[in-house]
Structure formats: structure tokens, C-alpha cells
Amino acid sequence: MSDLVHARVLNSLQRLRLGHVAERLDALLSEAAKGEPTYLDFLDRVLGEEVSSKQRRRIAMGIQIAHFPAVKTLDEFDFKFQPSIDQKLVRELATGRYIASAENVLVFGPPGVGKTHLAIALGRAAVEAGHSALFVSATALIATLAKAESEGRFAEQLRFYAKPKLLIVDELGYLPFERRSAHLFFQLVARRYERASTMITTNQSITQWGAVFGDDVIAAALLDRLLHHSHTLVFQGESYRLKQKKKAGLLGSPKTKRS
Ligand code: ADP
Ligand code: MG
């Protein structure tokens, strides 16, 4: 009889898509037999396990969909190397609240200072907070949009990039845009404006955007939309990698063990 009930419970758990509890059923039951929790505590334990399992899976899937180029987290980010960065603002951005109000984030700074690191870390934080995110380099984004346009699929491609609640466009400005590409990018920014958040990292200051986009009018129209509801982070200083190398140099050559 109890075998029958056990089988029925398993079946019900599977039908309700409570797969994690179905897997852990025997362990949960024997744990409960030992600890003798109240009915409510037992239910709490069972449901809590399923909720956190689903949460972990959702985050793992969201991170996969986001296509981050590397694993970088805020915990690994050394704020001491970047005293110019407002740590309080970064912590606030990590809550993902700006995404609910479709605000943008612009990250400026020279190469190697940690812009991409921070963008990935904030992207992960956004996924953990329950938002969809997509990471793309500016070069790949433009190439994809241009290809779609030449193949008559621009509207479809635009919808794809318009969809994520947070779109991270990395390394804008390393290569100047052709005029046509600048226009395609403008359409994407205009589409996302006040609907979804866009985060941009760039090595070019705002005054140079005209040159990047090959057109002052488009650059101004882009900046108008991007800056309207936005947060800016300005990185300064020298490359983190170079700094690490210099530090290593100061410490001398690899130590030999003394016995
Ligand atoms: P950028 O995008 O500004 O060119 P990256 O984010 O690619 O720079 O940083 C270069 C490397 O240095 C990466 O491996 C990154 O993890 C590391 N890095 C940069 N700044 C920091 C920092 N403040 N704390 C920890 N690692 C950092
Ligand atoms: Mg970068």
C-alpha cells in the first residue's frame, strides 16, 4: 500500500513538474523521519527545495542565453584599482532596478581598465535579478544587422535585439562605423528607447562619437536617446593587466624556495 502511495506521489510530482523534489523524495522522507519536523516545516522544506532548484536552473539558462564571453563577477572586481568608479552606483546597478525603468548605462574608459569585466558582472547580476540579458560586441552587432538588412531580414533581426531587457553592446568605437551601419544601429537604439535598457562600453568620449559614427547628426540623435535616462561610469587610469605586470616586476623575479 505504501509503495503504491509512493509511486502515486512520484507520479504527481512529475506531472506537476516538481522534478527536483521527485528526485530527492526518498532523501527528504528519511530526513523527515529522523528530524520529525512539523507538517508545516516539512512542506516548507520540500517546496523551498523545488523553488531554489528552479531558480538555479532559470539563472543558468539566462546566463547561457546572454552569451557572456567570459565568467566575470562583481566579487572579482577590485574597486581599489578603480577609485574613480562610484562603488555605490555599481552596487545599485547590480540590483537590476534600472532595468525595470528601462534606463541605460554608459561605461567610458581607455582599454584594459575593466569595462568589459564590469559589464559582464552587471549582466550576470541582471539575470540573477530575473531579467533577460544579451551580450554582443559592437562589431558583431553591426555585422549581424548589416547582413540581415542585405538579406531582407532586418526587421526580424531588429526584433531579436530589441527583445532582451538588457542589451550589452561592448567596445563601441574601436572601429568606426560606416554611415549605413550607424543608421542601422540608430534604429536599434531608437527601438529600445524607454522600453528596455542598453549598456554600452566604449573607449571614446562623447565628443568623439561623431567621428565614430561618421555623422554628427546621427551621433547626436543616438546620444540624445542613450543619455536621456542613463547612468554613466567613467573609468580612468592605466590598464589593469599592465599594472599587474608592473607590480609583479616590482616584486622581482619568481622567488626560489629556501630550505
Ligand atoms: P576593458 O574592457 O576596459 O578593455 P577588461 O574588462 O577586458 O578591460 O579588463 C582586462 C582584464 O583585466 C580582464 O581580465 C579583467 O578581468 C581584468 N580587470 C580589469 N580591471 C579589473 C579590476 N578592477 N579588478 C579585477 N580585474 C580587473
Ligand atoms: Mg573591453
PDB file of C-alpha atoms and ligand atoms in Angstrom:
ATOM      1  CA  MET A   1       0.000   0.000   0.000  1.00  0.00           C
ATOM      2  CA  SER A   2       2.710   2.466   0.973  1.00  0.00           C
ATOM      3  CA  ASP A   3       4.603   1.513  -2.200  1.00  0.00           C
ATOM      4  CA  LEU A   4       1.504   2.393  -4.111  1.00  0.00           C
ATOM      5  CA  VAL A   5       1.258   5.782  -2.420  1.00  0.00           C
ATOM      6  CA  HIS A   6       4.966   6.361  -3.007  1.00  0.00           C
ATOM      7  CA  ALA A   7       4.523   5.660  -6.718  1.00  0.00           C
ATOM      8  CA  ARG A   8       1.471   7.912  -6.861  1.00  0.00           C
ATOM      9  CA  VAL A   9       3.318  10.759  -5.125  1.00  0.00           C
ATOM     10  CA  LEU A  10       6.207  10.410  -7.556  1.00  0.00           C
ATOM     11  CA  ASN A  11       3.822  10.447 -10.459  1.00  0.00           C
ATOM     12  CA  SER A  12       2.034  13.528  -9.166  1.00  0.00           C
ATOM     13  CA  LEU A  13       5.328  15.334  -8.570  1.00  0.00           C
ATOM     14  CA  GLN A  14       6.348  14.633 -12.139  1.00  0.00           C
ATOM     15  CA  ARG A  15       3.013  15.739 -13.548  1.00  0.00           C
ATOM     16  CA  LEU A  16       3.292  18.953 -11.568  1.00  0.00           C
ATOM     17  CA  ARG A  17       6.851  19.331 -12.895  1.00  0.00           C
ATOM     18  CA  LEU A  18       8.347  19.259  -9.425  1.00  0.00           C
ATOM     19  CA  GLY A  19      11.280  17.258 -10.751  1.00  0.00           C
ATOM     20  CA  HIS A  20      13.759  18.218  -8.091  1.00  0.00           C
ATOM     21  CA  VAL A  21      11.513  17.030  -5.253  1.00  0.00           C
ATOM     22  CA  ALA A  22      10.705  13.879  -7.232  1.00  0.00           C
ATOM     23  CA  GLU A  23      14.432  13.164  -7.387  1.00  0.00           C
ATOM     24  CA  ARG A  24      15.016  13.968  -3.744  1.00  0.00           C
ATOM     25  CA  LEU A  25      11.829  12.359  -2.409  1.00  0.00           C
ATOM     26  CA  ASP A  26      13.426   9.430  -0.609  1.00  0.00           C
ATOM     27  CA  ALA A  27      16.149  11.585   0.940  1.00  0.00           C
ATOM     28  CA  LEU A  28      13.589  14.169   2.078  1.00  0.00           C
ATOM     29  CA  LEU A  29      11.374  11.466   3.576  1.00  0.00           C
ATOM     30  CA  SER A  30      14.149   9.783   5.527  1.00  0.00           C
ATOM     31  CA  GLU A  31      15.430  13.156   6.717  1.00  0.00           C
ATOM     32  CA  ALA A  32      11.905  13.962   7.945  1.00  0.00           C
ATOM     33  CA  ALA A  33      11.622  10.576   9.642  1.00  0.00           C
ATOM     34  CA  LYS A  34      14.751  11.407  11.653  1.00  0.00           C
ATOM     35  CA  GLY A  35      14.076  15.067  12.408  1.00  0.00           C
ATOM     36  CA  GLU A  36      10.303  14.740  12.865  1.00  0.00           C
ATOM     37  CA  PRO A  37       9.529  18.270  11.653  1.00  0.00           C
ATOM     38  CA  THR A  38       6.017  19.668  11.937  1.00  0.00           C
ATOM     39  CA  TYR A  39       3.794  19.191   8.867  1.00  0.00           C
ATOM     40  CA  LEU A  40       4.257  22.846   8.025  1.00  0.00           C
ATOM     41  CA  ASP A  41       8.057  22.697   8.357  1.00  0.00           C
ATOM     42  CA  PHE A  42       8.164  19.616   6.140  1.00  0.00           C
ATOM     43  CA  LEU A  43       6.066  21.296   3.477  1.00  0.00           C
ATOM     44  CA  ASP A  44       8.224  24.389   3.742  1.00  0.00           C
ATOM     45  CA  ARG A  45      11.370  22.321   3.242  1.00  0.00           C
ATOM     46  CA  VAL A  46      10.003  20.443   0.251  1.00  0.00           C
ATOM     47  CA  LEU A  47       8.653  23.494  -1.540  1.00  0.00           C
ATOM     48  CA  GLY A  48      11.742  25.552  -0.692  1.00  0.00           C
ATOM     49  CA  GLU A  49      13.992  22.967  -2.320  1.00  0.00           C
ATOM     50  CA  GLU A  50      11.965  22.970  -5.506  1.00  0.00           C
ATOM     51  CA  VAL A  51      11.846  26.768  -5.655  1.00  0.00           C
ATOM     52  CA  SER A  52      15.626  27.123  -5.275  1.00  0.00           C
ATOM     53  CA  SER A  53      16.277  24.380  -7.785  1.00  0.00           C
ATOM     54  CA  LYS A  54      14.048  26.090 -10.341  1.00  0.00           C
ATOM     55  CA  GLN A  55      15.711  29.408  -9.571  1.00  0.00           C
ATOM     56  CA  ARG A  56      19.194  27.951 -10.146  1.00  0.00           C
ATOM     57  CA  ARG A  57      18.101  26.463 -13.460  1.00  0.00           C
ATOM     58  CA  ARG A  58      16.494  29.676 -14.596  1.00  0.00           C
ATOM     59  CA  ILE A  59      19.673  31.638 -13.833  1.00  0.00           C
ATOM     60  CA  ALA A  60      21.918  29.060 -15.530  1.00  0.00           C
ATOM     61  CA  MET A  61      19.724  29.186 -18.620  1.00  0.00           C
ATOM     62  CA  GLY A  62      19.580  33.006 -18.607  1.00  0.00           C
ATOM     63  CA  ILE A  63      23.347  33.181 -18.407  1.00  0.00           C
ATOM     64  CA  GLN A  64      23.675  30.773 -21.310  1.00  0.00           C
ATOM     65  CA  ILE A  65      21.237  32.780 -23.424  1.00  0.00           C
ATOM     66  CA  ALA A  66      23.113  36.006 -22.608  1.00  0.00           C
ATOM     67  CA  HIS A  67      26.278  34.757 -24.345  1.00  0.00           C
ATOM     68  CA  PHE A  68      28.751  36.367 -21.989  1.00  0.00           C
ATOM     69  CA  PRO A  69      32.259  35.966 -23.430  1.00  0.00           C
ATOM     70  CA  ALA A  70      33.782  35.090 -20.040  1.00  0.00           C
ATOM     71  CA  VAL A  71      32.887  34.475 -16.424  1.00  0.00           C
ATOM     72  CA  LYS A  72      33.398  37.744 -14.565  1.00  0.00           C
ATOM     73  CA  THR A  73      31.699  38.706 -11.338  1.00  0.00           C
ATOM     74  CA  LEU A  74      31.449  41.765  -9.139  1.00  0.00           C
ATOM     75  CA  ASP A  75      33.149  39.861  -6.326  1.00  0.00           C
ATOM     76  CA  GLU A  76      36.229  39.518  -8.512  1.00  0.00           C
ATOM     77  CA  PHE A  77      36.212  43.193  -9.376  1.00  0.00           C
ATOM     78  CA  ASP A  78      38.853  45.067  -7.403  1.00  0.00           C
ATOM     79  CA  PHE A  79      37.456  48.523  -6.722  1.00  0.00           C
ATOM     80  CA  LYS A  80      40.796  49.635  -5.252  1.00  0.00           C
ATOM     81  CA  PHE A  81      42.219  49.590  -8.772  1.00  0.00           C
ATOM     82  CA  GLN A  82      39.425  51.874  -9.896  1.00  0.00           C
ATOM     83  CA  PRO A  83      38.982  54.564  -7.241  1.00  0.00           C
ATOM     84  CA  SER A  84      37.344  56.756  -9.891  1.00  0.00           C
ATOM     85  CA  ILE A  85      34.377  54.385 -10.080  1.00  0.00           C
ATOM     86  CA  ASP A  86      31.398  55.074  -7.847  1.00  0.00           C
ATOM     87  CA  GLN A  87      31.096  51.802  -5.974  1.00  0.00           C
ATOM     88  CA  LYS A  88      27.714  52.760  -4.565  1.00  0.00           C
ATOM     89  CA  LEU A  89      26.341  53.264  -8.075  1.00  0.00           C
ATOM     90  CA  VAL A  90      27.749  49.911  -9.201  1.00  0.00           C
ATOM     91  CA  ARG A  91      26.097  48.178  -6.230  1.00  0.00           C
ATOM     92  CA  GLU A  92      22.832  49.917  -7.064  1.00  0.00           C
ATOM     93  CA  LEU A  93      23.098  48.835 -10.717  1.00  0.00           C
ATOM     94  CA  ALA A  94      23.739  45.276  -9.557  1.00  0.00           C
ATOM     95  CA  THR A  95      20.205  45.182  -8.100  1.00  0.00           C
ATOM     96  CA  GLY A  96      18.914  45.495 -11.684  1.00  0.00           C
ATOM     97  CA  ARG A  97      16.343  48.123 -10.668  1.00  0.00           C
ATOM     98  CA  TYR A  98      17.336  50.422 -13.563  1.00  0.00           C
ATOM     99  CA  ILE A  99      16.134  47.697 -15.927  1.00  0.00           C
ATOM    100  CA  ALA A 100      12.568  47.923 -14.676  1.00  0.00           C
ATOM    101  CA  SER A 101      12.550  51.592 -15.722  1.00  0.00           C
ATOM    102  CA  ALA A 102      14.449  50.942 -18.984  1.00  0.00           C
ATOM    103  CA  GLU A 103      17.391  53.149 -18.013  1.00  0.00           C
ATOM    104  CA  ASN A 104      20.703  52.889 -19.852  1.00  0.00           C
ATOM    105  CA  VAL A 105      24.244  52.507 -18.621  1.00  0.00           C
ATOM    106  CA  LEU A 106      27.210  54.053 -20.421  1.00  0.00           C
ATOM    107  CA  VAL A 107      30.681  52.894 -19.487  1.00  0.00           C
ATOM    108  CA  PHE A 108      33.566  55.054 -20.697  1.00  0.00           C
ATOM    109  CA  GLY A 109      37.292  54.497 -20.394  1.00  0.00           C
ATOM    110  CA  PRO A 110      40.591  53.591 -22.045  1.00  0.00           C
ATOM    111  CA  PRO A 111      41.445  49.959 -22.918  1.00  0.00           C
ATOM    112  CA  GLY A 112      42.198  47.394 -20.254  1.00  0.00           C
ATOM    113  CA  VAL A 113      40.652  49.180 -17.284  1.00  0.00           C
ATOM    114  CA  GLY A 114      37.839  46.694 -16.600  1.00  0.00           C
ATOM    115  CA  LYS A 115      34.880  47.991 -18.636  1.00  0.00           C
ATOM    116  CA  THR A 116      34.030  44.620 -20.149  1.00  0.00           C
ATOM    117  CA  HIS A 117      34.586  42.906 -16.803  1.00  0.00           C
ATOM    118  CA  LEU A 118      32.098  45.218 -15.122  1.00  0.00           C
ATOM    119  CA  ALA A 119      29.590  44.950 -17.988  1.00  0.00           C
ATOM    120  CA  ILE A 120      29.626  41.141 -17.766  1.00  0.00           C
ATOM    121  CA  ALA A 121      29.341  41.239 -13.991  1.00  0.00           C
ATOM    122  CA  LEU A 122      26.363  43.604 -14.169  1.00  0.00           C
ATOM    123  CA  GLY A 123      24.825  41.443 -16.891  1.00  0.00           C
ATOM    124  CA  ARG A 124      25.067  38.381 -14.646  1.00  0.00           C
ATOM    125  CA  ALA A 125      23.570  40.355 -11.789  1.00  0.00           C
ATOM    126  CA  ALA A 126      20.676  41.353 -14.060  1.00  0.00           C
ATOM    127  CA  VAL A 127      19.994  37.710 -14.945  1.00  0.00           C
ATOM    128  CA  GLU A 128      20.139  36.783 -11.263  1.00  0.00           C
ATOM    129  CA  ALA A 129      17.608  39.528 -10.584  1.00  0.00           C
ATOM    130  CA  GLY A 130      15.270  37.885 -13.103  1.00  0.00           C
ATOM    131  CA  HIS A 131      15.859  39.899 -16.274  1.00  0.00           C
ATOM    132  CA  SER A 132      16.766  38.667 -19.727  1.00  0.00           C
ATOM    133  CA  ALA A 133      20.149  39.846 -20.989  1.00  0.00           C
ATOM    134  CA  LEU A 134      22.191  39.611 -24.168  1.00  0.00           C
ATOM    135  CA  PHE A 135      25.857  40.483 -24.574  1.00  0.00           C
ATOM    136  CA  VAL A 136      27.242  41.363 -28.002  1.00  0.00           C
ATOM    137  CA  SER A 137      30.324  43.178 -29.249  1.00  0.00           C
ATOM    138  CA  ALA A 138      29.576  46.323 -31.235  1.00  0.00           C
ATOM    139  CA  THR A 139      31.405  44.864 -34.222  1.00  0.00           C
ATOM    140  CA  ALA A 140      29.375  41.639 -34.210  1.00  0.00           C
ATOM    141  CA  LEU A 141      26.143  43.545 -33.669  1.00  0.00           C
ATOM    142  CA  ILE A 142      26.735  45.804 -36.656  1.00  0.00           C
ATOM    143  CA  ALA A 143      27.861  42.925 -38.855  1.00  0.00           C
ATOM    144  CA  THR A 144      24.718  40.957 -37.977  1.00  0.00           C
ATOM    145  CA  LEU A 145      22.413  43.910 -38.569  1.00  0.00           C
ATOM    146  CA  ALA A 146      24.076  44.768 -41.898  1.00  0.00           C
ATOM    147  CA  LYS A 147      23.917  41.168 -43.092  1.00  0.00           C
ATOM    148  CA  ALA A 148      20.262  40.893 -42.115  1.00  0.00           C
ATOM    149  CA  GLU A 149      19.500  44.086 -43.982  1.00  0.00           C
ATOM    150  CA  SER A 150      21.208  42.895 -47.152  1.00  0.00           C
ATOM    151  CA  GLU A 151      19.235  39.651 -46.932  1.00  0.00           C
ATOM    152  CA  GLY A 152      15.911  41.380 -46.342  1.00  0.00           C
ATOM    153  CA  ARG A 153      15.628  40.169 -42.726  1.00  0.00           C
ATOM    154  CA  PHE A 154      16.362  43.432 -40.962  1.00  0.00           C
ATOM    155  CA  ALA A 155      13.001  43.749 -39.209  1.00  0.00           C
ATOM    156  CA  GLU A 156      13.330  40.255 -37.792  1.00  0.00           C
ATOM    157  CA  GLN A 157      16.910  40.861 -36.604  1.00  0.00           C
ATOM    158  CA  LEU A 158      15.883  44.164 -35.079  1.00  0.00           C
ATOM    159  CA  ARG A 159      13.156  42.376 -33.112  1.00  0.00           C
ATOM    160  CA  PHE A 160      15.740  39.901 -31.841  1.00  0.00           C
ATOM    161  CA  TYR A 161      17.994  42.646 -30.464  1.00  0.00           C
ATOM    162  CA  ALA A 162      15.057  44.696 -29.230  1.00  0.00           C
ATOM    163  CA  LYS A 163      13.797  41.873 -27.031  1.00  0.00           C
ATOM    164  CA  PRO A 164      16.261  41.391 -24.142  1.00  0.00           C
ATOM    165  CA  LYS A 165      15.521  43.545 -21.121  1.00  0.00           C
ATOM    166  CA  LEU A 166      19.233  44.364 -21.028  1.00  0.00           C
ATOM    167  CA  LEU A 167      21.352  44.539 -24.170  1.00  0.00           C
ATOM    168  CA  ILE A 168      25.073  44.984 -23.548  1.00  0.00           C
ATOM    169  CA  VAL A 169      26.976  46.417 -26.514  1.00  0.00           C
ATOM    170  CA  ASP A 170      30.659  46.035 -25.813  1.00  0.00           C
ATOM    171  CA  GLU A 171      33.555  48.022 -27.232  1.00  0.00           C
ATOM    172  CA  LEU A 172      31.780  50.612 -29.249  1.00  0.00           C
ATOM    173  CA  GLY A 173      34.201  52.906 -31.037  1.00  0.00           C
ATOM    174  CA  TYR A 174      37.181  50.630 -31.536  1.00  0.00           C
ATOM    175  CA  LEU A 175      36.236  50.587 -35.205  1.00  0.00           C
ATOM    176  CA  PRO A 176      34.464  53.497 -36.857  1.00  0.00           C
ATOM    177  CA  PHE A 177      31.032  52.718 -38.321  1.00  0.00           C
ATOM    178  CA  GLU A 178      30.096  53.133 -41.935  1.00  0.00           C
ATOM    179  CA  ARG A 179      27.260  55.577 -42.366  1.00  0.00           C
ATOM    180  CA  ARG A 180      24.787  52.857 -43.281  1.00  0.00           C
ATOM    181  CA  SER A 181      25.773  50.825 -40.201  1.00  0.00           C
ATOM    182  CA  ALA A 182      25.426  53.871 -37.988  1.00  0.00           C
ATOM    183  CA  HIS A 183      21.890  54.235 -39.255  1.00  0.00           C
ATOM    184  CA  LEU A 184      21.075  50.570 -38.511  1.00  0.00           C
ATOM    185  CA  PHE A 185      22.461  50.953 -35.006  1.00  0.00           C
ATOM    186  CA  PHE A 186      20.407  54.088 -34.537  1.00  0.00           C
ATOM    187  CA  GLN A 187      17.244  52.184 -35.417  1.00  0.00           C
ATOM    188  CA  LEU A 188      18.013  49.626 -32.732  1.00  0.00           C
ATOM    189  CA  VAL A 189      18.676  52.275 -30.087  1.00  0.00           C
ATOM    190  CA  ALA A 190      15.511  54.129 -31.080  1.00  0.00           C
ATOM    191  CA  ARG A 191      13.513  50.903 -30.832  1.00  0.00           C
ATOM    192  CA  ARG A 192      14.827  50.143 -27.346  1.00  0.00           C
ATOM    193  CA  TYR A 193      14.500  53.719 -26.098  1.00  0.00           C
ATOM    194  CA  GLU A 194      12.269  53.860 -22.989  1.00  0.00           C
ATOM    195  CA  ARG A 195      11.347  50.190 -23.499  1.00  0.00           C
ATOM    196  CA  ALA A 196      14.466  48.303 -22.457  1.00  0.00           C
ATOM    197  CA  SER A 197      17.914  49.006 -21.041  1.00  0.00           C
ATOM    198  CA  THR A 198      21.033  49.253 -23.157  1.00  0.00           C
ATOM    199  CA  MET A 199      24.502  49.158 -21.659  1.00  0.00           C
ATOM    200  CA  ILE A 200      27.384  50.387 -23.786  1.00  0.00           C
ATOM    201  CA  THR A 201      31.098  50.205 -23.120  1.00  0.00           C
ATOM    202  CA  THR A 202      33.291  52.497 -25.166  1.00  0.00           C
ATOM    203  CA  ASN A 203      36.832  53.821 -25.311  1.00  0.00           C
ATOM    204  CA  GLN A 204      35.621  57.030 -26.960  1.00  0.00           C
ATOM    205  CA  SER A 205      34.384  60.082 -25.134  1.00  0.00           C
ATOM    206  CA  ILE A 206      31.065  61.571 -26.190  1.00  0.00           C
ATOM    207  CA  THR A 207      32.789  64.336 -28.124  1.00  0.00           C
ATOM    208  CA  GLN A 208      34.323  61.709 -30.421  1.00  0.00           C
ATOM    209  CA  TRP A 209      31.077  59.901 -31.236  1.00  0.00           C
ATOM    210  CA  GLY A 210      30.567  61.998 -34.344  1.00  0.00           C
ATOM    211  CA  ALA A 211      33.791  60.552 -35.765  1.00  0.00           C
ATOM    212  CA  VAL A 212      32.877  57.014 -34.640  1.00  0.00           C
ATOM    213  CA  PHE A 213      29.542  57.162 -36.445  1.00  0.00           C
ATOM    214  CA  GLY A 214      30.847  59.162 -39.368  1.00  0.00           C
ATOM    215  CA  ASP A 215      27.957  61.565 -38.946  1.00  0.00           C
ATOM    216  CA  ASP A 216      27.433  64.251 -36.304  1.00  0.00           C
ATOM    217  CA  VAL A 217      23.658  64.275 -36.724  1.00  0.00           C
ATOM    218  CA  ILE A 218      23.278  60.531 -36.117  1.00  0.00           C
ATOM    219  CA  ALA A 219      25.729  60.677 -33.222  1.00  0.00           C
ATOM    220  CA  ALA A 220      23.722  63.476 -31.616  1.00  0.00           C
ATOM    221  CA  ALA A 221      20.419  61.635 -32.124  1.00  0.00           C
ATOM    222  CA  LEU A 222      21.917  58.462 -30.650  1.00  0.00           C
ATOM    223  CA  LEU A 223      23.352  60.243 -27.640  1.00  0.00           C
ATOM    224  CA  ASP A 224      20.065  62.024 -27.097  1.00  0.00           C
ATOM    225  CA  ARG A 225      18.254  58.701 -26.671  1.00  0.00           C
ATOM    226  CA  LEU A 226      21.015  56.897 -24.840  1.00  0.00           C
ATOM    227  CA  LEU A 227      21.675  59.651 -22.328  1.00  0.00           C
ATOM    228  CA  HIS A 228      18.089  60.659 -21.602  1.00  0.00           C
ATOM    229  CA  HIS A 229      17.555  58.107 -18.795  1.00  0.00           C
ATOM    230  CA  SER A 230      21.038  56.923 -18.053  1.00  0.00           C
ATOM    231  CA  HIS A 231      23.809  56.212 -15.604  1.00  0.00           C
ATOM    232  CA  THR A 232      27.425  56.806 -16.554  1.00  0.00           C
ATOM    233  CA  LEU A 233      30.553  55.183 -15.256  1.00  0.00           C
ATOM    234  CA  VAL A 234      33.846  56.737 -16.251  1.00  0.00           C
ATOM    235  CA  PHE A 235      36.938  54.611 -15.816  1.00  0.00           C
ATOM    236  CA  GLN A 236      40.329  56.219 -15.554  1.00  0.00           C
ATOM    237  CA  GLY A 237      43.883  55.131 -15.144  1.00  0.00           C
ATOM    238  CA  GLU A 238      46.024  52.568 -16.813  1.00  0.00           C
ATOM    239  CA  SER A 239      45.389  49.034 -17.953  1.00  0.00           C
ATOM    240  CA  TYR A 240      44.771  46.537 -15.159  1.00  0.00           C
ATOM    241  CA  ARG A 241      46.912  43.964 -16.943  1.00  0.00           C
ATOM    242  CA  LEU A 242      49.859  46.351 -17.327  1.00  0.00           C
ATOM    243  CA  LYS A 243      49.510  47.395 -13.724  1.00  0.00           C
ATOM    244  CA  GLN A 244      49.596  43.764 -12.619  1.00  0.00           C
ATOM    245  CA  LYS A 245      52.711  43.193 -14.706  1.00  0.00           C
ATOM    246  CA  LYS A 246      54.436  46.227 -13.220  1.00  0.00           C
ATOM    247  CA  LYS A 247      53.503  45.097  -9.737  1.00  0.00           C
ATOM    248  CA  ALA A 248      54.963  41.686 -10.473  1.00  0.00           C
ATOM    249  CA  GLY A 249      58.108  43.418 -11.776  1.00  0.00           C
ATOM    250  CA  LEU A 250      58.474  45.431  -8.609  1.00  0.00           C
ATOM    251  CA  LEU A 251      58.254  42.291  -6.564  1.00  0.00           C
ATOM    252  CA  GLY A 252      61.201  40.884  -8.509  1.00  0.00           C
ATOM    253  CA  SER A 253      61.665  37.655 -10.389  1.00  0.00           C
ATOM    254  CA  PRO A 254      59.956  34.442  -9.223  1.00  0.00           C
ATOM    255  CA  LYS A 255      61.191  33.529  -5.766  1.00  0.00           C
ATOM    256  CA  THR A 256      63.315  30.480  -5.267  1.00  0.00           C
ATOM    257  CA  LYS A 257      62.475  28.368  -2.274  1.00  0.00           C
ATOM    258  CA  ARG A 258      64.862  28.495   0.623  1.00  0.00           C
ATOM    259  CA  SER A 259      65.264  25.364   2.599  1.00  0.00           C
TER     260      SER A 259
HETATM  261  P1  ADP B   1      38.374  46.811 -20.917  1.00  0.00           P
HETATM  262  O1  ADP B   1      37.090  46.219 -21.332  1.00  0.00           O
HETATM  263  O2  ADP B   1      38.234  48.120 -20.189  1.00  0.00           O
HETATM  264  O3  ADP B   1      39.363  46.913 -22.044  1.00  0.00           O
HETATM  265  P2  ADP B   1      38.653  44.370 -19.402  1.00  0.00           P
HETATM  266  O4  ADP B   1      37.388  44.384 -18.633  1.00  0.00           O
HETATM  267  O5  ADP B   1      38.733  43.460 -20.570  1.00  0.00           O
HETATM  268  O6  ADP B   1      39.057  45.853 -19.838  1.00  0.00           O
HETATM  269  O7  ADP B   1      39.837  44.063 -18.387  1.00  0.00           O
HETATM  270  C1  ADP B   1      41.069  43.482 -18.777  1.00  0.00           C
HETATM  271  C2  ADP B   1      41.426  42.364 -17.806  1.00  0.00           C
HETATM  272  O8  ADP B   1      41.741  42.896 -16.537  1.00  0.00           O
HETATM  273  C3  ADP B   1      40.297  41.363 -17.571  1.00  0.00           C
HETATM  274  O9  ADP B   1      40.825  40.088 -17.392  1.00  0.00           O
HETATM  275  C4  ADP B   1      39.644  41.863 -16.285  1.00  0.00           C
HETATM  276  O10 ADP B   1      39.036  40.793 -15.567  1.00  0.00           O
HETATM  277  C5  ADP B   1      40.832  42.435 -15.537  1.00  0.00           C
HETATM  278  N1  ADP B   1      40.462  43.599 -14.713  1.00  0.00           N
HETATM  279  C6  ADP B   1      40.381  44.866 -15.123  1.00  0.00           C
HETATM  280  N2  ADP B   1      40.061  45.685 -14.114  1.00  0.00           N
HETATM  281  C7  ADP B   1      39.923  44.906 -13.034  1.00  0.00           C
HETATM  282  C8  ADP B   1      39.607  45.176 -11.650  1.00  0.00           C
HETATM  283  N3  ADP B   1      39.386  46.417 -11.216  1.00  0.00           N
HETATM  284  N4  ADP B   1      39.528  44.114 -10.803  1.00  0.00           N
HETATM  285  C9  ADP B   1      39.773  42.856 -11.257  1.00  0.00           C
HETATM  286  N5  ADP B   1      40.084  42.551 -12.533  1.00  0.00           N
HETATM  287  C10 ADP B   1      40.164  43.556 -13.421  1.00  0.00           C
HETATM  288 MG    MG B   2      36.599  45.577 -23.204  1.00  0.00          MG
END
